[in-house]
Short mmCIF file of C-alpha atoms and ligand atoms in Angstrom, two decimals:
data_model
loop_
_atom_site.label_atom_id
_atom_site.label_comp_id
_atom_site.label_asym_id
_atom_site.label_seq_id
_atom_site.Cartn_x
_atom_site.Cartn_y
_atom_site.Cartn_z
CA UNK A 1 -88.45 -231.88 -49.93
CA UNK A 2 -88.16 -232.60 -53.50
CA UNK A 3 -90.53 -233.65 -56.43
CA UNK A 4 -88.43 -235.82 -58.81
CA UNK A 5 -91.67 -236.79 -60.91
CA UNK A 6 -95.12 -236.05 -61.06
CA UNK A 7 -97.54 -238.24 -59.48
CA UNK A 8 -94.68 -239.22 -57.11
CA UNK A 9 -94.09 -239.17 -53.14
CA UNK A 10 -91.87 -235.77 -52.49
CA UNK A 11 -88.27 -236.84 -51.34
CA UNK A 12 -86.76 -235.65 -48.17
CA UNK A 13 -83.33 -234.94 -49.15
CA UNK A 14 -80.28 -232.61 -48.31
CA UNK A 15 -79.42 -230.14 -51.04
CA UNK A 16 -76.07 -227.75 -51.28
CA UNK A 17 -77.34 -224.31 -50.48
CA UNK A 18 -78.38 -222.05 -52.86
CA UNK A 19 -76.02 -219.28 -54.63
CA UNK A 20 -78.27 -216.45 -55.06
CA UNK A 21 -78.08 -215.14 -58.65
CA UNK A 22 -78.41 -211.70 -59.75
CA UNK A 23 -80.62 -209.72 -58.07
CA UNK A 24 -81.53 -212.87 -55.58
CA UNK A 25 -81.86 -213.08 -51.80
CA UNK A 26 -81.41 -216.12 -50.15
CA UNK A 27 -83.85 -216.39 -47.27
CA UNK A 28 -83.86 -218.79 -44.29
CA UNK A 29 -87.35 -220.05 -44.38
CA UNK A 30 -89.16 -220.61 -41.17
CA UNK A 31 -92.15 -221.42 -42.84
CA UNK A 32 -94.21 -221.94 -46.02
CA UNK A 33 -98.00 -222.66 -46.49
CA UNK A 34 -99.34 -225.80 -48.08
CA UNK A 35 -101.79 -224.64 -51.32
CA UNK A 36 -103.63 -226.66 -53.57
CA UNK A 37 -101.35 -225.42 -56.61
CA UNK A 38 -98.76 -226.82 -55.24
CA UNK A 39 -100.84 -230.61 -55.04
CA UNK A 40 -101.55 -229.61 -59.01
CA UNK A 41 -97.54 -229.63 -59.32
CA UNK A 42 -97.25 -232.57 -57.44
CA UNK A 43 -100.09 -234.26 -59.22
CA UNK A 44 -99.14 -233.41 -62.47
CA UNK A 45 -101.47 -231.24 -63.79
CA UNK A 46 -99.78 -228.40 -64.73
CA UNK A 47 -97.13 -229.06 -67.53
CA UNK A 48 -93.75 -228.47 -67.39
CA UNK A 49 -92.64 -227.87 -63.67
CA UNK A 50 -88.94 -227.41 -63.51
CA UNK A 51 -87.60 -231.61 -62.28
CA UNK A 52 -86.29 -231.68 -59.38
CA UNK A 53 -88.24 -229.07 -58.17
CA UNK A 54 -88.54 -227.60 -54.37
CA UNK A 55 -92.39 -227.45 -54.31
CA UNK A 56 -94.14 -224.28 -51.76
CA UNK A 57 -94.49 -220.61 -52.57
CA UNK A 58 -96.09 -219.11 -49.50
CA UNK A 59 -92.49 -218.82 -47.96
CA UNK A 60 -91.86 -216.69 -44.81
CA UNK A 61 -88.40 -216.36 -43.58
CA UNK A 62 -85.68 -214.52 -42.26
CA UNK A 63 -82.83 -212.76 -45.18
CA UNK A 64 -79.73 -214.59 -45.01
CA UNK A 65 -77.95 -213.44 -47.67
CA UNK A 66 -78.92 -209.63 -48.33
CA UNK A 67 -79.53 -207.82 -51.66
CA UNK A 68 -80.19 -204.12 -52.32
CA UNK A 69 -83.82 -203.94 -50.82
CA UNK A 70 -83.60 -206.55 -48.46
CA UNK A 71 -80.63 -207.06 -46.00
CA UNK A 72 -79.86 -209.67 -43.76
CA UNK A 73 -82.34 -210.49 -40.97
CA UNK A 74 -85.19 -208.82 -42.51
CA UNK A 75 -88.12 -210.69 -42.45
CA UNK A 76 -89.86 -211.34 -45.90
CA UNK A 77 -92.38 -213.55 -48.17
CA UNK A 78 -91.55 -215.29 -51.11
CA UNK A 79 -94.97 -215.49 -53.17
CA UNK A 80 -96.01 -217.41 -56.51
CA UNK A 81 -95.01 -214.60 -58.98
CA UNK A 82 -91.13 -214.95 -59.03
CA UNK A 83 -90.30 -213.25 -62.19
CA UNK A 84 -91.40 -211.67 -65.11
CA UNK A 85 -90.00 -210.14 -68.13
CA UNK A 86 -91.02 -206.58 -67.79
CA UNK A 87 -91.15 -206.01 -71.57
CA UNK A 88 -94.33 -207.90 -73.04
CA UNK A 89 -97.40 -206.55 -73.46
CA UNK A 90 -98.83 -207.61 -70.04
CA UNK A 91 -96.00 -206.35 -67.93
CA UNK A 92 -96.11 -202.80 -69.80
CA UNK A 93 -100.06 -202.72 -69.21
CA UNK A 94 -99.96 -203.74 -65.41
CA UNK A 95 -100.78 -207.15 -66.29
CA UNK A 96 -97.20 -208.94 -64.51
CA UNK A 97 -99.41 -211.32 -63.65
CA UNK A 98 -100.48 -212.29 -67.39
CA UNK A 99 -96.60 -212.52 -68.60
CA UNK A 100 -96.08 -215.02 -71.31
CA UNK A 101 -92.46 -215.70 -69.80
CA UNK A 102 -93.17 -215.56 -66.13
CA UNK A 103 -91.56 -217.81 -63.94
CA UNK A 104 -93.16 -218.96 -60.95
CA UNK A 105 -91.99 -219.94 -57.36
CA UNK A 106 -92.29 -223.18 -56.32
CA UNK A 107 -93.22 -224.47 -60.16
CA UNK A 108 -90.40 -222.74 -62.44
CA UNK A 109 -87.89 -222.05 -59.66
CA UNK A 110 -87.22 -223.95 -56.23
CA UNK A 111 -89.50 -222.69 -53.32
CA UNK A 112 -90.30 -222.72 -49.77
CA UNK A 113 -90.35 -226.79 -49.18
CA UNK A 114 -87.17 -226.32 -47.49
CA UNK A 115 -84.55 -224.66 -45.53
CA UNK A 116 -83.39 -222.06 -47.84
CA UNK A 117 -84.61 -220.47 -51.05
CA UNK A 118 -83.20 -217.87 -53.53
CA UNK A 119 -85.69 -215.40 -54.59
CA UNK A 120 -85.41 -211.99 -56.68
CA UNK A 121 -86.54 -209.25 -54.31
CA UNK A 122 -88.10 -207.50 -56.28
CA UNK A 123 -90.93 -209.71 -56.23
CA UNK A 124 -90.60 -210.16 -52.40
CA UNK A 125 -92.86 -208.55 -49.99
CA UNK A 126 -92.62 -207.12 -46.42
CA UNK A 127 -94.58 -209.39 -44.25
CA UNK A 128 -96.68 -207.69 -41.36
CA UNK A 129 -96.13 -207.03 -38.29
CA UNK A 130 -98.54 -208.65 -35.72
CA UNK A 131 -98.41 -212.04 -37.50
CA UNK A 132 -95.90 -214.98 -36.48
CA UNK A 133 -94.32 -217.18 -39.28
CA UNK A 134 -96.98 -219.81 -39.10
CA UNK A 135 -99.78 -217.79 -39.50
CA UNK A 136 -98.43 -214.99 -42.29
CA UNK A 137 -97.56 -217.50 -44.22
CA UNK A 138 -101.31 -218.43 -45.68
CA UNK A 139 -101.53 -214.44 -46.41
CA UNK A 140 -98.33 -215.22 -49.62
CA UNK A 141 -101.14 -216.95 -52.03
CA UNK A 142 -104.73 -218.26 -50.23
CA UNK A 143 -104.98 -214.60 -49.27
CA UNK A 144 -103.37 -212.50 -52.04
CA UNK A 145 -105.16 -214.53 -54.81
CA UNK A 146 -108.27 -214.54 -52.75
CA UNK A 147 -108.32 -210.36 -52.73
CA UNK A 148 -107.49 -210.37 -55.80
CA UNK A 149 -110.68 -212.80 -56.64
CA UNK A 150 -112.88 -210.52 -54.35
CA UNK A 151 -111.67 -207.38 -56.48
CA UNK A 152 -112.53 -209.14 -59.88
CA UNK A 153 -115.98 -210.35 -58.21
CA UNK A 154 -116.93 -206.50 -58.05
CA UNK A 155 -119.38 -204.99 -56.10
CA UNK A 156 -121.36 -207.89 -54.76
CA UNK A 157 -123.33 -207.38 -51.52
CA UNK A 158 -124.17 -211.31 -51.35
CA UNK A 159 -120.97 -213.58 -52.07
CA UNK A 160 -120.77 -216.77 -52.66
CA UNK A 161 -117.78 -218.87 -51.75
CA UNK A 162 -117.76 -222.44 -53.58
CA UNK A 163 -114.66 -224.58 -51.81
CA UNK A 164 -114.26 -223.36 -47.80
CA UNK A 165 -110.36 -224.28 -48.17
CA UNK A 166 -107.64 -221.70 -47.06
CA UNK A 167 -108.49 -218.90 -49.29
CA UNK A 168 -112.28 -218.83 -48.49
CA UNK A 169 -111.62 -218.60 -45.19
CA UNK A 170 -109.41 -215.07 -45.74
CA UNK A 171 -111.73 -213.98 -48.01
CA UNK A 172 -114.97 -214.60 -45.45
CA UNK A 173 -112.64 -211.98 -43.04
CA UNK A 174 -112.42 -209.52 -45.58
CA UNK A 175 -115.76 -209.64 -47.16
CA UNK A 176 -117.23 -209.07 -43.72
CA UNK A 177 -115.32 -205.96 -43.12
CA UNK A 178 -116.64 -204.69 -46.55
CA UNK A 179 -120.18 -205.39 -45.30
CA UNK A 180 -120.68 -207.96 -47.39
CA UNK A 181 -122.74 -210.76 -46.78
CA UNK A 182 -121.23 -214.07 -47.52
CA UNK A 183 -122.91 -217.52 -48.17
CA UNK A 184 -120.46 -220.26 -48.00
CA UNK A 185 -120.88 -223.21 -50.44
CA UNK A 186 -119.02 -226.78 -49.71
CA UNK A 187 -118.80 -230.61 -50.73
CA UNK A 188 -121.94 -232.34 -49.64
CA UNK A 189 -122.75 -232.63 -46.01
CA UNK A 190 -119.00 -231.54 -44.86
CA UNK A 191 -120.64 -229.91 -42.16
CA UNK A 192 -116.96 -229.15 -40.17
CA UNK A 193 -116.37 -226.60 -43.28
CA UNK A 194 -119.72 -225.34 -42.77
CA UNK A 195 -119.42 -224.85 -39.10
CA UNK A 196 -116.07 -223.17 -39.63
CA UNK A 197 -117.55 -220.91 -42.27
CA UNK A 198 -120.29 -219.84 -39.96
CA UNK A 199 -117.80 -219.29 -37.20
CA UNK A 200 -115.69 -216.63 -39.63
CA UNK A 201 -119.17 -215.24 -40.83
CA UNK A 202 -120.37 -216.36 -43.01
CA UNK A 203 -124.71 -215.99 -42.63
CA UNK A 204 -125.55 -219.51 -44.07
CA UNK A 205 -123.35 -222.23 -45.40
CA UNK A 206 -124.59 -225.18 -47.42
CA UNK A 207 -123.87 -227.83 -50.20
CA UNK A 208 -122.82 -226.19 -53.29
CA UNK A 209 -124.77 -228.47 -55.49
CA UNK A 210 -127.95 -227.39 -54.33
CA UNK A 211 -129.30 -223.45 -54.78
CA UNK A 212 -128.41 -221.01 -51.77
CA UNK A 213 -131.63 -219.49 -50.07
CA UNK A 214 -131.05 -216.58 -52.15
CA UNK A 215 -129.89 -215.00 -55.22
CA UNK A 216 -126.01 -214.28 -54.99
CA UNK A 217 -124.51 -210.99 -56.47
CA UNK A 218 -121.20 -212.92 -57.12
CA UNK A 219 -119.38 -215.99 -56.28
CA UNK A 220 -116.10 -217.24 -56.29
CA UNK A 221 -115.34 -221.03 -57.12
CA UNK A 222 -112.23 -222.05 -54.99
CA UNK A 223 -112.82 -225.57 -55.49
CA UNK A 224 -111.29 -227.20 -58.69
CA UNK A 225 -114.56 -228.87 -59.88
CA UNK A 226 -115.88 -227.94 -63.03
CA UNK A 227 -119.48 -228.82 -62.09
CA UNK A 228 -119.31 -226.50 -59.43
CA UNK A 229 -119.28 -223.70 -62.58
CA UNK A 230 -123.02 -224.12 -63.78
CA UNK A 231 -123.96 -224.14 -60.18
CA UNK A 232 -122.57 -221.23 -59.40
CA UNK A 233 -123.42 -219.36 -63.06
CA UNK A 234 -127.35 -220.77 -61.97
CA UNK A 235 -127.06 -219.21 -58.03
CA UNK A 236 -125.78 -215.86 -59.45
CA UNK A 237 -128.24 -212.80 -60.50
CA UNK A 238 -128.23 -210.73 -63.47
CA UNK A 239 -125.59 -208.68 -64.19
CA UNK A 240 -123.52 -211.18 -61.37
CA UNK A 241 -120.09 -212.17 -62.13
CA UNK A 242 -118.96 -215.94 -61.22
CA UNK A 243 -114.81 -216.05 -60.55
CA UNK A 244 -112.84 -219.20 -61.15
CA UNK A 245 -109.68 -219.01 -58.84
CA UNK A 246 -107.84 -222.21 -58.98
CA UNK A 247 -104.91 -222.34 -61.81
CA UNK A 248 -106.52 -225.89 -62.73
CA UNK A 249 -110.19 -227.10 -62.78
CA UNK A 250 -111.66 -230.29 -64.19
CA UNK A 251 -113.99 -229.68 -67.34
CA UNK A 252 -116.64 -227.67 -67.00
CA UNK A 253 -119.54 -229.76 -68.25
CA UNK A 254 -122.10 -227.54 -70.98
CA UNK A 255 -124.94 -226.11 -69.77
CA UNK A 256 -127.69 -224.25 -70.97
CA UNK A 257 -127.00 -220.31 -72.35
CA UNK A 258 -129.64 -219.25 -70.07
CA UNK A 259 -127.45 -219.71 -67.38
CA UNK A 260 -124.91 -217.26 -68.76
CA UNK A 261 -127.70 -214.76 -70.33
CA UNK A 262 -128.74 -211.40 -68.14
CA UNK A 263 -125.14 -210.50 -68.26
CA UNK A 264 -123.76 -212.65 -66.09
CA UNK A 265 -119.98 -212.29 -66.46
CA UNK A 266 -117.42 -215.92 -66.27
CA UNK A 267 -114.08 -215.21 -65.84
CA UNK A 268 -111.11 -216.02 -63.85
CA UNK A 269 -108.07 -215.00 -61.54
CA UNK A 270 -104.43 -215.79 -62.82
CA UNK A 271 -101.37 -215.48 -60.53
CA UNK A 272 -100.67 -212.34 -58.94
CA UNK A 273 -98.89 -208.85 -59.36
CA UNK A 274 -96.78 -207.13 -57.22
CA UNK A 275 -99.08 -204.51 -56.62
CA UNK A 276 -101.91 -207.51 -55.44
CA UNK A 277 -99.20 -208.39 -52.98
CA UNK A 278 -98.72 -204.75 -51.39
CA UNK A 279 -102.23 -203.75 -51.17
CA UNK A 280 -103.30 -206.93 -49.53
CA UNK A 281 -100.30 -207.25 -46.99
CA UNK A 282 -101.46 -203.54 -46.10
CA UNK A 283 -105.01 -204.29 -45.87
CA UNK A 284 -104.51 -207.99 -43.81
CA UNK A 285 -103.64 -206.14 -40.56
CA UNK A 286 -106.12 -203.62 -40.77
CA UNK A 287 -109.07 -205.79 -41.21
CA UNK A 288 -107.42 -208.39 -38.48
CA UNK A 289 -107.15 -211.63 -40.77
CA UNK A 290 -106.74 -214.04 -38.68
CA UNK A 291 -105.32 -217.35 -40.35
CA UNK A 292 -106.09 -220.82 -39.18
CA UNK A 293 -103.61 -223.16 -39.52
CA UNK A 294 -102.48 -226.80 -39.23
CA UNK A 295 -98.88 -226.75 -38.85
CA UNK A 296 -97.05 -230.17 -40.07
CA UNK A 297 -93.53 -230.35 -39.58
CA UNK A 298 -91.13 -229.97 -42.97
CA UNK A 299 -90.60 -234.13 -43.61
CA UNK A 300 -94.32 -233.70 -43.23
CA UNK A 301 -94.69 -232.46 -46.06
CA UNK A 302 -96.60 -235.51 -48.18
CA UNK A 303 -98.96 -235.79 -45.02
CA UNK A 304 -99.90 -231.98 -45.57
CA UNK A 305 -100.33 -232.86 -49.13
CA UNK A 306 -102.60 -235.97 -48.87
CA UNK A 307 -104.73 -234.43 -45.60
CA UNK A 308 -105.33 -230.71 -48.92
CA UNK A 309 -106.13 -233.39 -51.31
CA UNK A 310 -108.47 -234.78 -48.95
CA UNK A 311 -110.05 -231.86 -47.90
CA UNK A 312 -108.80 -232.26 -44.38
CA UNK A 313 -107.47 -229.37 -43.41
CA UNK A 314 -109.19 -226.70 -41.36
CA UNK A 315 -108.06 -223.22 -42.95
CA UNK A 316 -104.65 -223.41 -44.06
CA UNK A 317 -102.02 -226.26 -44.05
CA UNK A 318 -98.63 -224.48 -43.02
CA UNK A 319 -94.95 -226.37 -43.25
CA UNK A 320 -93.11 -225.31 -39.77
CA UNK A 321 -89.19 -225.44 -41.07
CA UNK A 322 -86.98 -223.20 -38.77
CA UNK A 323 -89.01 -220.66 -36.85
CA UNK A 324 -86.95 -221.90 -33.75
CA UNK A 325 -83.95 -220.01 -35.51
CA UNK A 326 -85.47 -216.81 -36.01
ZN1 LIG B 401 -93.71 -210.01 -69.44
ZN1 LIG B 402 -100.96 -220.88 -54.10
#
């Protein structure tokens, strides 16, 4: 499925395969999860995406075409962070994920909408046992991005989760094995999300507009909504951190310093490293995430897109390509 221009319908089309380069695997994909980076792509509101571009990069598939790490038939994810330089200042600080010249799956280079992608092991991962295709495939960004939000939101006994979308609903799963107690925040009255969040865990779940019934020791805004920033600065406590997650938010409207004072820390989450992706696809199984998912067939792909930008999806939107070959 292929994005010719932003703002337009993805094209089914059939494409010669692709000639891994140096260093590349080519892997069969069986599937690839649906996030909403790749409806900012599609929408156009990140710059620059490489035209025509092979949107998805939460790819889990089969090797076809072996390299040094990965041989043929071993089963592997293809995640957001596709390359990096390994020579600026970020890469030689363990910052891979901050790279000024990183290239990006699914953005930069051809991902997971389709049959077969080329991908530089290096910045593949084992996927875990005890998982089929379908459901390891939310783990590749909603869940790596989503621990590594949790890590940045430190400490925090009560967590607040503004947007109950794919990664909130990892994140719920984790937090609860940490002991944490989690308060789930979501678009007025969608009381399916809040169900669903109660169901994973979380102890109350509300509209994120309006205060939760207590003070929160950190929250992390999922949903791309710049209002929901304020709220979530004016639910937090002293000394409570609030983490942006999304790679694209509308403005953030001004509010008053008060809301910031006490040490209250605003900050973000960009990309991934490779590190992010081991520690998490260690952790997944031993904490049982278990993914939800909507599968959609591959020519599906615009329905998956439109039901995300919706807000239609129950956990995780998943593309189902060739898990009948593996
Ligand atoms: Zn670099
Ligand atoms: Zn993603």
């Amino acid at each position: 499925m292929v994005l010719d221009r932003p703002g337009t319908a993805l094209r089914e089309v059939e494409l010669p395969a692709p000639e891994p380069g140096l260093g590349q695997v080519v892997v069969a994909v069986n599937a690839c999860g649906v996030c909403r980076t790749d409806l900012h792509v599609v929408d156009g509101e990140l710059p620059d995406p490489k035209l025509p571009l092979v949107p998805g990069h939460q790819v889990v598939g089969r090797v076809a075409v072996g390299g040094e790490r990965f041989g043929v038939g071993d089963r592997v994810g293809v995640p957001w962070l596709g390359w990096t330089c390994g020579e600026c200042r970020y890469c030689l600080s363990g910052r891979e994920n901050l790279c000024d010249r990183a290239r990006f799956t699914g953005y930069h280079l051809d991902g997971g909408y389709a049959e077969l992608v080329a991908a530089d092991e290096r910045y593949c991962f084992p996927v875990p046992e005890g998982y089929d295709d379908l459901q390891a495939a939310p783990l590749l960004c909603a869940g790596l991005i989503g621990y590594r939000a949790l890590r940045l939101a430190g400490e925090a006994d009560r967590l607040g989760l503004y947007g109950f979308g794919a990664s909130a609903h990892i994140v719920t799963q984790v937090a609860r094995h940490q002991d944490r107690r989690v308060f789930a925040l979501t678009r007025t009255g969608d009381e399916e999300a809040q169900g669903f969040a109660r169901e994973l865990g979380a102890e109350w779940a509300g509209d994120a507009l309006h205060p939760p019934p207590e003070e929160l020791d950190s929250a992390i805004v999922f949903a791309p909504v710049g209002d929901l920033v304020p709220a979530a600065l004016a639910a937090v406590a002293k000394g409570g951190v609030v983490v942006c997650a999304g790679i694209h938010m509308s403005d953030i409207p001004s509010f008053p310093y008060e809301l910031l004072w006490g040490e209250r820390v605003l900050r973000s989450v960009a990309n991934l490293t490779r590190r992010d992706g081991e520690e998490f696809m260690e952790l997944a199984p031993r904490v049982r995430v278990r993914t939800e998912v909507e599968a959609f067939a591959l020519g599906e792909a615009n329905e998956a897109l439109a039901r995300l930008r919706a807000g239609r999806i129950r956990g995780a939107a998943v593309l189902e390509i060739g898990s009948l070959r593996a």
